[in-house]
CSV table of C-alpha atoms in Angstrom, one decimal:
chain,number,residue,atom,x,y,z
A,1,UNK,CA,-13.7,63.4,4.1
A,2,UNK,CA,-13.2,66.2,1.6
A,3,UNK,CA,-10.4,67.6,3.7
A,4,UNK,CA,-8.5,64.2,3.6
A,5,UNK,CA,-9.0,64.0,-0.1
A,6,UNK,CA,-7.5,67.5,-0.6
A,7,UNK,CA,-4.7,66.6,1.8
A,8,UNK,CA,-3.9,63.4,-0.2
A,9,UNK,CA,-3.9,65.3,-3.5
A,10,UNK,CA,-1.7,68.0,-2.0
A,11,UNK,CA,0.8,65.4,-0.7
A,12,UNK,CA,0.9,63.6,-4.1
A,13,UNK,CA,1.3,66.8,-6.0
A,14,UNK,CA,4.1,67.9,-3.7
A,15,UNK,CA,5.9,64.6,-4.1
A,16,UNK,CA,5.6,64.9,-7.8
A,17,UNK,CA,7.0,68.4,-7.6
A,18,UNK,CA,10.0,67.2,-5.6
A,19,UNK,CA,10.7,64.4,-8.0
A,20,UNK,CA,10.4,66.7,-11.0
A,21,UNK,CA,12.7,69.3,-9.3
A,22,UNK,CA,15.3,66.6,-8.5
A,23,UNK,CA,15.2,65.3,-12.1
A,24,UNK,CA,15.3,68.9,-13.6
A,25,UNK,CA,18.2,69.8,-11.3
A,26,UNK,CA,20.2,66.7,-12.3
A,27,UNK,CA,19.7,67.5,-16.0
A,28,UNK,CA,21.3,70.9,-15.5
A,29,UNK,CA,24.3,69.3,-13.8
A,30,UNK,CA,25.5,67.5,-16.9
A,31,UNK,CA,28.9,68.3,-18.4
A,32,UNK,CA,29.1,68.5,-22.2
A,33,UNK,CA,32.0,69.2,-24.6
A,34,UNK,CA,30.9,71.4,-27.5
A,35,UNK,CA,34.3,71.3,-29.3
A,36,UNK,CA,38.0,71.2,-28.7
A,37,UNK,CA,41.0,72.5,-30.6
A,38,UNK,CA,44.5,71.0,-30.4
A,39,UNK,CA,47.5,73.2,-31.1
A,40,UNK,CA,50.0,72.5,-33.9
A,41,UNK,CA,53.1,74.8,-34.1
A,42,UNK,CA,54.6,75.8,-37.4
A,43,UNK,CA,56.7,73.4,-39.4
A,44,UNK,CA,59.9,75.2,-38.7
A,45,UNK,CA,59.7,73.9,-35.1
A,46,UNK,CA,59.8,70.2,-36.1
A,47,UNK,CA,62.4,68.1,-34.4
A,48,UNK,CA,63.9,66.0,-37.2
A,49,UNK,CA,66.8,63.6,-36.6
A,50,UNK,CA,69.5,66.0,-37.7
A,51,UNK,CA,68.0,68.9,-35.7
A,52,UNK,CA,67.8,66.7,-32.6
A,53,UNK,CA,71.4,65.7,-33.1
A,54,UNK,CA,72.6,69.3,-33.3
A,55,UNK,CA,70.6,70.2,-30.1
A,56,UNK,CA,72.2,67.3,-28.3
A,57,UNK,CA,75.6,68.3,-29.7
A,58,UNK,CA,75.3,71.8,-28.2
A,59,UNK,CA,75.3,70.4,-24.7
A,60,UNK,CA,79.0,70.5,-23.7
A,61,UNK,CA,78.4,68.6,-20.5
A,62,UNK,CA,77.7,65.3,-22.3
A,63,UNK,CA,80.3,62.6,-22.8
A,64,UNK,CA,80.4,59.4,-24.7
A,65,UNK,CA,78.4,57.4,-22.2
A,66,UNK,CA,75.7,60.1,-22.1
A,67,UNK,CA,75.5,60.0,-26.0
A,68,UNK,CA,75.1,56.2,-25.9
A,69,UNK,CA,72.4,56.5,-23.3
A,70,UNK,CA,70.6,59.2,-25.3
A,71,UNK,CA,70.8,57.2,-28.5
A,72,UNK,CA,69.1,54.2,-26.7
A,73,UNK,CA,66.5,56.4,-25.1
A,74,UNK,CA,65.5,58.2,-28.3
A,75,UNK,CA,65.4,55.0,-30.4
A,76,UNK,CA,63.1,53.3,-27.9
A,77,UNK,CA,61.0,56.4,-27.1
A,78,UNK,CA,58.3,55.9,-29.7
A,79,UNK,CA,58.7,59.4,-31.0
A,80,UNK,CA,58.9,60.3,-34.7
A,81,UNK,CA,60.5,63.1,-36.6
A,82,UNK,CA,57.6,65.6,-36.7
A,83,UNK,CA,57.2,66.5,-33.0
A,84,UNK,CA,57.7,70.2,-32.0
A,85,UNK,CA,60.0,72.2,-29.8
A,86,UNK,CA,59.7,75.8,-28.5
A,87,UNK,CA,61.4,78.6,-30.4
A,88,UNK,CA,64.3,79.2,-28.0
A,89,UNK,CA,65.4,75.5,-28.4
A,90,UNK,CA,65.3,75.9,-32.2
A,91,UNK,CA,67.3,79.1,-31.9
A,92,UNK,CA,69.9,77.4,-29.7
A,93,UNK,CA,69.0,79.3,-26.5
A,94,UNK,CA,67.7,76.4,-24.5
A,95,UNK,CA,70.5,76.7,-21.9
A,96,UNK,CA,69.7,80.3,-21.1
A,97,UNK,CA,65.9,80.7,-21.3
A,98,UNK,CA,64.2,84.0,-20.4
A,99,UNK,CA,60.8,84.7,-18.8
A,100,UNK,CA,59.7,86.1,-22.1
A,101,UNK,CA,60.5,82.8,-23.9
A,102,UNK,CA,57.9,81.1,-21.7
A,103,UNK,CA,55.3,83.8,-22.2
A,104,UNK,CA,55.8,83.9,-26.0
A,105,UNK,CA,55.4,80.1,-26.1
A,106,UNK,CA,52.1,80.3,-24.2
A,107,UNK,CA,50.8,83.3,-26.1
A,108,UNK,CA,51.3,81.6,-29.4
A,109,UNK,CA,49.2,78.6,-28.2
A,110,UNK,CA,46.5,80.8,-26.6
A,111,UNK,CA,46.0,83.0,-29.7
A,112,UNK,CA,45.9,80.1,-32.1
A,113,UNK,CA,43.9,77.4,-30.4
A,114,UNK,CA,41.4,79.5,-28.4
A,115,UNK,CA,40.6,81.7,-31.5
A,116,UNK,CA,40.0,78.7,-33.7
A,117,UNK,CA,37.8,77.1,-31.0
A,118,UNK,CA,35.7,80.2,-30.5
A,119,UNK,CA,35.3,80.6,-34.3
A,120,UNK,CA,34.4,76.9,-34.7
A,121,UNK,CA,31.6,77.2,-32.0
A,122,UNK,CA,30.5,80.7,-32.9
A,123,UNK,CA,30.9,81.6,-29.2
A,124,UNK,CA,32.0,85.1,-28.1
A,125,UNK,CA,34.7,85.5,-25.4
A,126,UNK,CA,32.2,87.5,-23.4
A,127,UNK,CA,29.9,84.4,-23.1
A,128,UNK,CA,32.5,82.4,-21.2
A,129,UNK,CA,31.6,82.1,-17.5
A,130,UNK,CA,34.4,79.9,-16.3
A,131,UNK,CA,38.1,79.7,-17.3
A,132,UNK,CA,40.5,77.0,-16.1
A,133,UNK,CA,44.1,77.1,-17.2
A,134,UNK,CA,46.6,74.4,-16.3
A,135,UNK,CA,50.3,74.8,-17.2
A,136,UNK,CA,52.4,72.9,-14.6
A,137,UNK,CA,55.9,74.2,-14.9
A,138,UNK,CA,55.5,77.8,-15.7
A,139,UNK,CA,53.9,80.6,-13.6
A,140,UNK,CA,53.8,84.2,-14.6
A,141,UNK,CA,52.4,87.3,-12.9
A,142,UNK,CA,49.8,88.3,-13.9
A,143,UNK,CA,48.7,84.7,-14.3
A,144,UNK,CA,48.3,82.9,-17.6
A,145,UNK,CA,44.5,82.9,-17.0
A,146,UNK,CA,44.7,86.7,-16.7
A,147,UNK,CA,46.6,87.0,-19.9
A,148,UNK,CA,43.8,85.1,-21.7
A,149,UNK,CA,41.1,87.3,-20.1
A,150,UNK,CA,43.0,90.4,-21.1
A,151,UNK,CA,43.7,89.4,-24.7
A,152,UNK,CA,40.1,88.3,-25.4
A,153,UNK,CA,38.5,91.0,-23.2
A,154,UNK,CA,36.4,88.6,-21.2
A,155,UNK,CA,33.8,89.6,-18.6
A,156,UNK,CA,34.7,91.1,-15.3
A,157,UNK,CA,32.7,88.5,-13.4
A,158,UNK,CA,34.3,85.4,-15.0
A,159,UNK,CA,35.4,82.7,-12.6
A,160,UNK,CA,39.1,82.1,-13.4
A,161,UNK,CA,41.4,79.3,-12.1
A,162,UNK,CA,45.1,79.0,-12.8
A,163,UNK,CA,46.7,75.6,-11.9
A,164,UNK,CA,50.4,75.0,-11.7
A,165,UNK,CA,52.5,72.0,-10.5
A,166,UNK,CA,49.7,69.5,-11.2
A,167,UNK,CA,51.7,67.4,-13.8
A,168,UNK,CA,50.5,65.5,-16.9
A,169,UNK,CA,47.2,64.6,-15.3
A,170,UNK,CA,46.2,68.3,-14.8
A,171,UNK,CA,43.7,68.2,-17.7
A,172,UNK,CA,41.3,66.0,-15.8
A,173,UNK,CA,41.8,67.9,-12.6
A,174,UNK,CA,40.7,71.0,-14.5
A,175,UNK,CA,37.8,69.1,-15.8
A,176,UNK,CA,36.8,68.1,-12.3
A,177,UNK,CA,36.8,71.8,-11.2
A,178,UNK,CA,34.4,72.6,-14.1
A,179,UNK,CA,32.2,69.6,-13.4
A,180,UNK,CA,31.8,70.7,-9.8
A,181,UNK,CA,30.9,74.3,-10.8
A,182,UNK,CA,28.3,72.9,-13.3
A,183,UNK,CA,26.7,71.0,-10.4
A,184,UNK,CA,25.8,74.2,-8.6
A,185,UNK,CA,25.3,76.7,-11.4
A,186,UNK,CA,23.1,76.5,-14.4
A,187,UNK,CA,23.5,77.5,-18.0
A,188,UNK,CA,27.2,78.1,-18.0
A,189,UNK,CA,30.0,78.0,-20.6
A,190,UNK,CA,33.5,76.9,-19.5
A,191,UNK,CA,36.8,77.2,-21.3
A,192,UNK,CA,39.5,74.6,-20.3
A,193,UNK,CA,43.0,75.5,-21.5
A,194,UNK,CA,45.7,72.8,-21.0
A,195,UNK,CA,49.3,72.9,-22.0
A,196,UNK,CA,52.9,72.8,-20.8
A,197,UNK,CA,55.8,75.3,-21.2
A,198,UNK,CA,59.0,73.7,-22.4
A,199,UNK,CA,60.9,77.0,-23.0
A,200,UNK,CA,62.2,77.4,-19.5
A,201,UNK,CA,62.4,73.7,-18.7
A,202,UNK,CA,64.7,72.2,-21.3
A,203,UNK,CA,67.4,70.3,-19.4
A,204,UNK,CA,71.0,71.2,-20.2
A,205,UNK,CA,72.9,69.0,-17.8
A,206,UNK,CA,74.1,65.4,-17.9
A,207,UNK,CA,72.1,63.6,-15.3
A,208,UNK,CA,70.6,60.6,-17.0
A,209,UNK,CA,67.4,60.6,-14.9
A,210,UNK,CA,66.7,64.2,-16.1
A,211,UNK,CA,68.0,63.9,-19.7
A,212,UNK,CA,65.2,61.5,-20.4
A,213,UNK,CA,62.5,64.2,-20.1
A,214,UNK,CA,64.1,65.9,-23.2
A,215,UNK,CA,63.5,62.8,-25.2
A,216,UNK,CA,59.8,62.6,-24.4
A,217,UNK,CA,58.2,66.0,-23.8
A,218,UNK,CA,57.2,68.2,-26.8
A,219,UNK,CA,55.4,71.5,-27.4
A,220,UNK,CA,51.6,71.3,-27.7
A,221,UNK,CA,48.3,72.3,-26.0
A,222,UNK,CA,44.5,72.1,-26.3
A,223,UNK,CA,41.5,74.4,-25.7
A,224,UNK,CA,38.2,72.8,-24.8
A,225,UNK,CA,34.7,74.4,-24.6
A,226,UNK,CA,32.3,72.9,-22.2
A,227,UNK,CA,28.7,73.7,-21.1
A,228,UNK,CA,25.9,72.4,-18.9
A,229,UNK,CA,23.2,74.2,-21.0
A,230,UNK,CA,20.4,71.8,-21.6
A,231,UNK,CA,19.5,73.6,-24.8
A,232,UNK,CA,22.9,72.7,-26.3
A,233,UNK,CA,22.7,69.0,-25.7
A,234,UNK,CA,22.1,68.3,-29.4
A,235,UNK,CA,25.2,70.3,-30.4
A,236,UNK,CA,27.5,68.6,-27.9
A,237,UNK,CA,30.0,66.0,-29.0
A,238,UNK,CA,30.8,64.3,-25.7
A,239,UNK,CA,29.0,63.9,-22.4
A,240,UNK,CA,30.9,63.3,-19.1
A,241,UNK,CA,29.7,60.1,-17.3
A,242,UNK,CA,32.1,59.9,-14.4
A,243,UNK,CA,35.5,61.1,-13.2
A,244,UNK,CA,37.9,59.4,-10.7
A,245,UNK,CA,41.0,61.0,-9.1
A,246,UNK,CA,43.6,59.1,-7.2
A,247,UNK,CA,46.5,60.8,-5.3
A,248,UNK,CA,49.4,58.9,-3.7
A,249,UNK,CA,51.3,62.0,-2.4
A,250,UNK,CA,51.3,60.6,1.1
A,251,UNK,CA,53.6,57.8,0.0
A,252,UNK,CA,57.3,58.9,0.1
A,253,UNK,CA,58.4,56.8,-2.9
A,254,UNK,CA,55.4,58.0,-5.0
A,255,UNK,CA,55.9,61.6,-4.1
A,256,UNK,CA,59.6,61.6,-5.0
A,257,UNK,CA,59.5,59.5,-8.2
A,258,UNK,CA,59.2,62.4,-10.6
A,259,UNK,CA,59.7,66.1,-9.7
A,260,UNK,CA,61.3,69.3,-10.9
A,261,UNK,CA,64.7,70.0,-9.4
A,262,UNK,CA,68.3,71.2,-10.0
A,263,UNK,CA,71.1,68.7,-10.6
A,264,UNK,CA,74.5,68.7,-8.8
A,265,UNK,CA,75.7,71.4,-11.2
A,266,UNK,CA,72.7,73.7,-10.8
A,267,UNK,CA,70.9,72.8,-14.0
A,268,UNK,CA,67.2,72.8,-13.7
A,269,UNK,CA,65.3,69.8,-15.1
A,270,UNK,CA,62.6,67.2,-14.5
A,271,UNK,CA,63.7,64.1,-12.7
A,272,UNK,CA,62.2,60.7,-13.6
A,273,UNK,CA,63.1,58.1,-11.0
A,274,UNK,CA,63.5,54.3,-11.5
A,275,UNK,CA,60.6,53.7,-9.1
A,276,UNK,CA,58.2,55.6,-11.3
A,277,UNK,CA,56.7,52.5,-13.0
A,278,UNK,CA,56.0,50.9,-9.5
A,279,UNK,CA,54.3,54.1,-8.3
A,280,UNK,CA,52.3,54.4,-11.5
A,281,UNK,CA,51.1,50.8,-11.2
A,282,UNK,CA,49.9,51.3,-7.6
A,283,UNK,CA,48.0,54.5,-8.4
A,284,UNK,CA,46.5,52.8,-11.5
A,285,UNK,CA,45.2,49.8,-9.5
A,286,UNK,CA,43.7,52.0,-6.8
A,287,UNK,CA,42.0,54.2,-9.5
A,288,UNK,CA,40.6,51.2,-11.3
A,289,UNK,CA,39.2,49.9,-8.1
A,290,UNK,CA,37.0,53.0,-7.7
A,291,UNK,CA,36.4,53.3,-11.5
A,292,UNK,CA,35.3,49.8,-12.3
A,293,UNK,CA,31.8,49.9,-10.6
A,294,UNK,CA,31.1,53.2,-12.4
A,295,UNK,CA,32.1,51.9,-15.8
A,296,UNK,CA,31.5,48.2,-16.1
A,297,UNK,CA,28.1,46.5,-16.6
A,298,UNK,CA,26.6,44.5,-13.8
A,299,UNK,CA,27.1,41.2,-15.6
A,300,UNK,CA,30.9,41.8,-15.7
A,301,UNK,CA,31.0,42.7,-12.1
A,302,UNK,CA,29.0,39.7,-11.2
A,303,UNK,CA,31.3,37.4,-13.3
A,304,UNK,CA,34.3,38.9,-11.6
A,305,UNK,CA,32.8,38.3,-8.1
A,306,UNK,CA,31.9,34.7,-8.9
A,307,UNK,CA,35.3,34.0,-10.4
A,308,UNK,CA,37.0,35.5,-7.4
A,309,UNK,CA,35.0,33.4,-5.0
A,310,UNK,CA,35.8,30.2,-6.9
A,311,UNK,CA,39.5,31.0,-6.9
A,312,UNK,CA,39.4,31.5,-3.1
A,313,UNK,CA,37.5,28.3,-2.5
A,314,UNK,CA,39.6,26.2,-4.8
A,315,UNK,CA,42.6,26.3,-2.6
A,316,UNK,CA,44.0,23.2,-4.3
A,317,UNK,CA,44.3,24.9,-7.6
A,318,UNK,CA,47.9,25.2,-8.8
A,319,UNK,CA,47.2,28.0,-11.3
A,320,UNK,CA,49.0,31.2,-10.4
A,321,UNK,CA,47.2,34.5,-10.7
A,322,UNK,CA,48.7,36.9,-13.1
A,323,UNK,CA,49.0,40.1,-11.1
A,324,UNK,CA,50.0,42.2,-14.1
A,325,UNK,CA,46.7,41.8,-15.8
A,326,UNK,CA,43.3,43.1,-14.5
A,327,UNK,CA,40.8,40.3,-13.9
A,328,UNK,CA,38.1,42.6,-15.2
A,329,UNK,CA,37.2,42.9,-18.9
A,330,UNK,CA,37.1,46.7,-19.4
A,331,UNK,CA,36.1,46.2,-23.0
A,332,UNK,CA,32.7,45.1,-21.8
A,333,UNK,CA,32.0,48.7,-20.7
A,334,UNK,CA,34.4,50.8,-22.8
A,335,UNK,CA,34.6,51.1,-26.6
A,336,UNK,CA,37.7,53.3,-26.9
A,337,UNK,CA,40.7,53.8,-24.7
A,338,UNK,CA,42.3,57.3,-24.7
A,339,UNK,CA,45.7,56.8,-22.9
A,340,UNK,CA,48.2,59.4,-21.8
A,341,UNK,CA,51.3,59.4,-24.1
A,342,UNK,CA,53.7,59.3,-21.2
A,343,UNK,CA,56.1,57.1,-23.2
A,344,UNK,CA,56.1,53.8,-25.1
A,345,UNK,CA,56.6,51.8,-21.8
A,346,UNK,CA,53.6,53.6,-20.2
A,347,UNK,CA,51.3,52.8,-23.2
A,348,UNK,CA,52.4,49.2,-23.4
A,349,UNK,CA,52.1,48.8,-19.6
A,350,UNK,CA,48.5,50.0,-19.6
A,351,UNK,CA,47.7,47.8,-22.6
A,352,UNK,CA,49.1,44.7,-20.8
A,353,UNK,CA,47.2,45.5,-17.6
A,354,UNK,CA,43.8,46.0,-19.3
A,355,UNK,CA,44.5,43.2,-21.9
A,356,UNK,CA,44.1,45.7,-24.8
A,357,UNK,CA,44.9,44.8,-28.4
A,358,UNK,CA,47.0,46.8,-30.9
A,359,UNK,CA,43.9,48.5,-32.3
A,360,UNK,CA,43.0,49.8,-28.8
A,361,UNK,CA,46.6,51.1,-28.3
A,362,UNK,CA,47.0,52.5,-31.8
A,363,UNK,CA,45.6,56.1,-31.1
A,364,UNK,CA,48.1,56.6,-28.2
A,365,UNK,CA,51.0,55.1,-30.0
A,366,UNK,CA,50.4,57.1,-33.1
A,367,UNK,CA,50.0,60.3,-31.1
A,368,UNK,CA,53.2,59.7,-29.3
A,369,UNK,CA,54.9,59.2,-32.6
A,370,UNK,CA,53.5,62.3,-34.3
A,371,UNK,CA,53.3,64.8,-31.4
A,372,UNK,CA,55.3,63.3,-28.5
A,373,UNK,CA,54.3,63.7,-24.9
A,374,UNK,CA,52.6,67.0,-24.7
A,375,UNK,CA,51.9,66.6,-21.0
A,376,UNK,CA,48.4,67.3,-19.8
A,377,UNK,CA,47.1,68.0,-23.3
A,378,UNK,CA,48.2,64.6,-24.8
A,379,UNK,CA,44.8,63.0,-24.1
A,380,UNK,CA,43.1,65.4,-26.5
A,381,UNK,CA,45.5,64.6,-29.3
A,382,UNK,CA,44.7,60.9,-28.8
A,383,UNK,CA,41.0,61.7,-28.9
A,384,UNK,CA,41.6,63.7,-32.1
A,385,UNK,CA,43.2,60.7,-33.7
A,386,UNK,CA,40.2,58.6,-33.0
A,387,UNK,CA,37.9,61.3,-34.4
A,388,UNK,CA,40.0,61.8,-37.5
A,389,UNK,CA,39.9,58.1,-38.1
A,390,UNK,CA,36.1,58.3,-37.8
A,391,UNK,CA,36.0,55.7,-35.1
A,392,UNK,CA,33.8,57.6,-32.6
A,393,UNK,CA,30.2,56.8,-33.2
A,394,UNK,CA,27.1,58.0,-31.3
A,395,UNK,CA,26.7,56.0,-28.1
A,396,UNK,CA,30.3,54.9,-27.9
A,397,UNK,CA,32.0,55.2,-24.5
A,398,UNK,CA,35.6,56.6,-24.3
A,399,UNK,CA,37.8,56.0,-21.3
A,400,UNK,CA,40.6,58.6,-20.6
A,401,UNK,CA,43.5,57.6,-18.3
A,402,UNK,CA,46.3,60.0,-17.3
A,403,UNK,CA,49.2,60.0,-14.9
A,404,UNK,CA,51.0,62.9,-13.3
A,405,UNK,CA,53.7,63.9,-10.7
A,406,UNK,CA,52.5,63.8,-7.1
A,407,UNK,CA,51.9,60.9,-7.8
A,408,UNK,CA,48.5,60.9,-9.4
A,409,UNK,CA,46.3,58.8,-11.7
A,410,UNK,CA,43.1,60.4,-13.0
A,411,UNK,CA,40.5,58.8,-15.3
A,412,UNK,CA,37.1,59.7,-16.7
A,413,UNK,CA,34.5,58.2,-19.0
A,414,UNK,CA,32.8,60.0,-21.9
A,415,UNK,CA,29.7,59.2,-24.0
A,416,UNK,CA,29.9,60.1,-27.6
A,417,UNK,CA,26.8,62.2,-28.5
A,418,UNK,CA,27.0,62.1,-32.3
A,419,UNK,CA,29.2,60.6,-35.0
A,420,UNK,CA,32.5,62.5,-35.0
A,421,UNK,CA,34.7,63.1,-38.0
A,422,UNK,CA,36.6,66.4,-37.5
A,423,UNK,CA,40.2,65.9,-38.5
A,424,UNK,CA,41.5,68.7,-36.3
A,425,UNK,CA,45.3,68.9,-36.1
A,426,UNK,CA,45.6,65.5,-37.8
A,427,UNK,CA,44.2,66.8,-41.1
A,428,UNK,CA,47.5,66.9,-43.0
A,429,UNK,CA,48.8,63.5,-41.9
A,430,UNK,CA,46.0,61.2,-40.7
A,431,UNK,CA,45.8,59.3,-44.1
A,432,UNK,CA,49.5,58.3,-43.5
A,433,UNK,CA,48.8,56.7,-40.1
A,434,UNK,CA,49.5,54.2,-39.0
A,435,UNK,CA,52.8,54.0,-41.0
A,436,UNK,CA,54.3,50.7,-42.1
A,437,UNK,CA,57.1,51.1,-39.6
A,438,UNK,CA,57.7,53.2,-36.5
A,439,UNK,CA,61.5,52.6,-36.6
A,440,UNK,CA,63.4,55.6,-35.5
A,441,UNK,CA,66.1,56.8,-37.9
A,442,UNK,CA,68.4,57.8,-35.0
A,443,UNK,CA,70.0,54.4,-34.9
A,444,UNK,CA,70.8,54.5,-38.6
A,445,UNK,CA,72.1,58.0,-38.4
A,446,UNK,CA,74.0,57.8,-35.1
A,447,UNK,CA,74.5,54.1,-34.4
A,448,UNK,CA,78.2,54.4,-35.0
A,449,UNK,CA,78.5,56.0,-31.5
A,450,UNK,CA,78.0,52.5,-30.0
A,451,UNK,CA,81.2,51.4,-31.7
A,452,UNK,CA,83.3,54.0,-30.0
A,453,UNK,CA,85.0,52.5,-26.9
A,454,UNK,CA,87.5,55.1,-25.6
A,455,UNK,CA,85.8,58.2,-24.1
A,456,UNK,CA,89.1,60.1,-23.9
A,457,UNK,CA,89.5,60.1,-27.7
A,458,UNK,CA,85.9,60.7,-28.6
A,459,UNK,CA,85.2,64.1,-30.3
A,460,UNK,CA,81.9,65.5,-31.4
A,461,UNK,CA,81.6,65.3,-35.2
A,462,UNK,CA,81.3,68.6,-37.1
A,463,UNK,CA,77.8,67.9,-38.3
A,464,UNK,CA,76.6,67.9,-34.7
A,465,UNK,CA,78.2,71.3,-33.9
């Protein structure tokens, strides 16, 4: 009898130990953000209306029709006059970039944002265990990750990852790598560095599908410090709840809708195809299908299920289903929407699909206006806007959605760990946003081009030379 009692006690204690071990292990697998630092270039790199006009005027391959197309594209882009360009563009060398131009652009970002981030968190470079760098359209040897390690004298056993060619959604791909490392290793610091190099990728040809990229992409970047240290939970600002990645590279039309290539005259650029919106829509729908059960409360999923059954059973109903709008109410599980600033049409399209209001879309629209499309780092500028406006309160849930070449749609959900109010790179202008009008002055300045009808007699005005 005593033996059985001891055996029962042992079994119960062992089961308690297994439960405790599983719970303890899961606690060490969390992914927290301690801080992030967006990059803001110097004011002499701002692309005002006159500056943009001169850059366009330097391209001798453009004709009257291309000027009219550019005018329409810039006016409808949603960008303002304070976005930034790399140094070689400002110096008039965009048509003949060098390897050093790309390296200088990245080094400026690395030395500014990473240094500020480490100083803000009081973390030494030698404490970083994992480094993930994503810059899609620029690859140097040694890698950009190695340049960071060399500059900051990081440890010899640091786990470094250098991603290229992953497009505007690379930020969340880098985050997924860090999340997976955190699941198998305890008490780690990770540094995520996300940016894009425009210096060697400014298009100098006249292909309309490639000129468009010049109207949207701007210089920028962000450095993010993450950890899974349980002891730092109280210092964290965000906690990762879930992450979903969707890749449609197997589809021919999705794969080819946006990619880097040379035009017929040999000018390198980034091609944006007319089938891009369709490819993005399909990837978005597939991503939401996986994301919804992870994000939405049970009552919303139950409501959707019942509503879907009623619609199927009610065959006599003449009401047409609106395929452009999600039947799910994502606001029931999400407080803030952090959208990729791929362009005005992208932001408006997501807003229509998720039935979002102007307040929900304001952070993305204002980020596009102030900083442009900074590729994979754009999500963090949008997050910075929300924080600078003091909208992020403890317990709020923030949904990030990004798109990228391939074609990819990646999303993730964050929980806000404390009330946030850091103004970050928005410090000097956040009080002026949103402005009364987002009207682009390009039409007022260059609208006369639309009145020119004869391309053979058109000449570039002196103020554009």
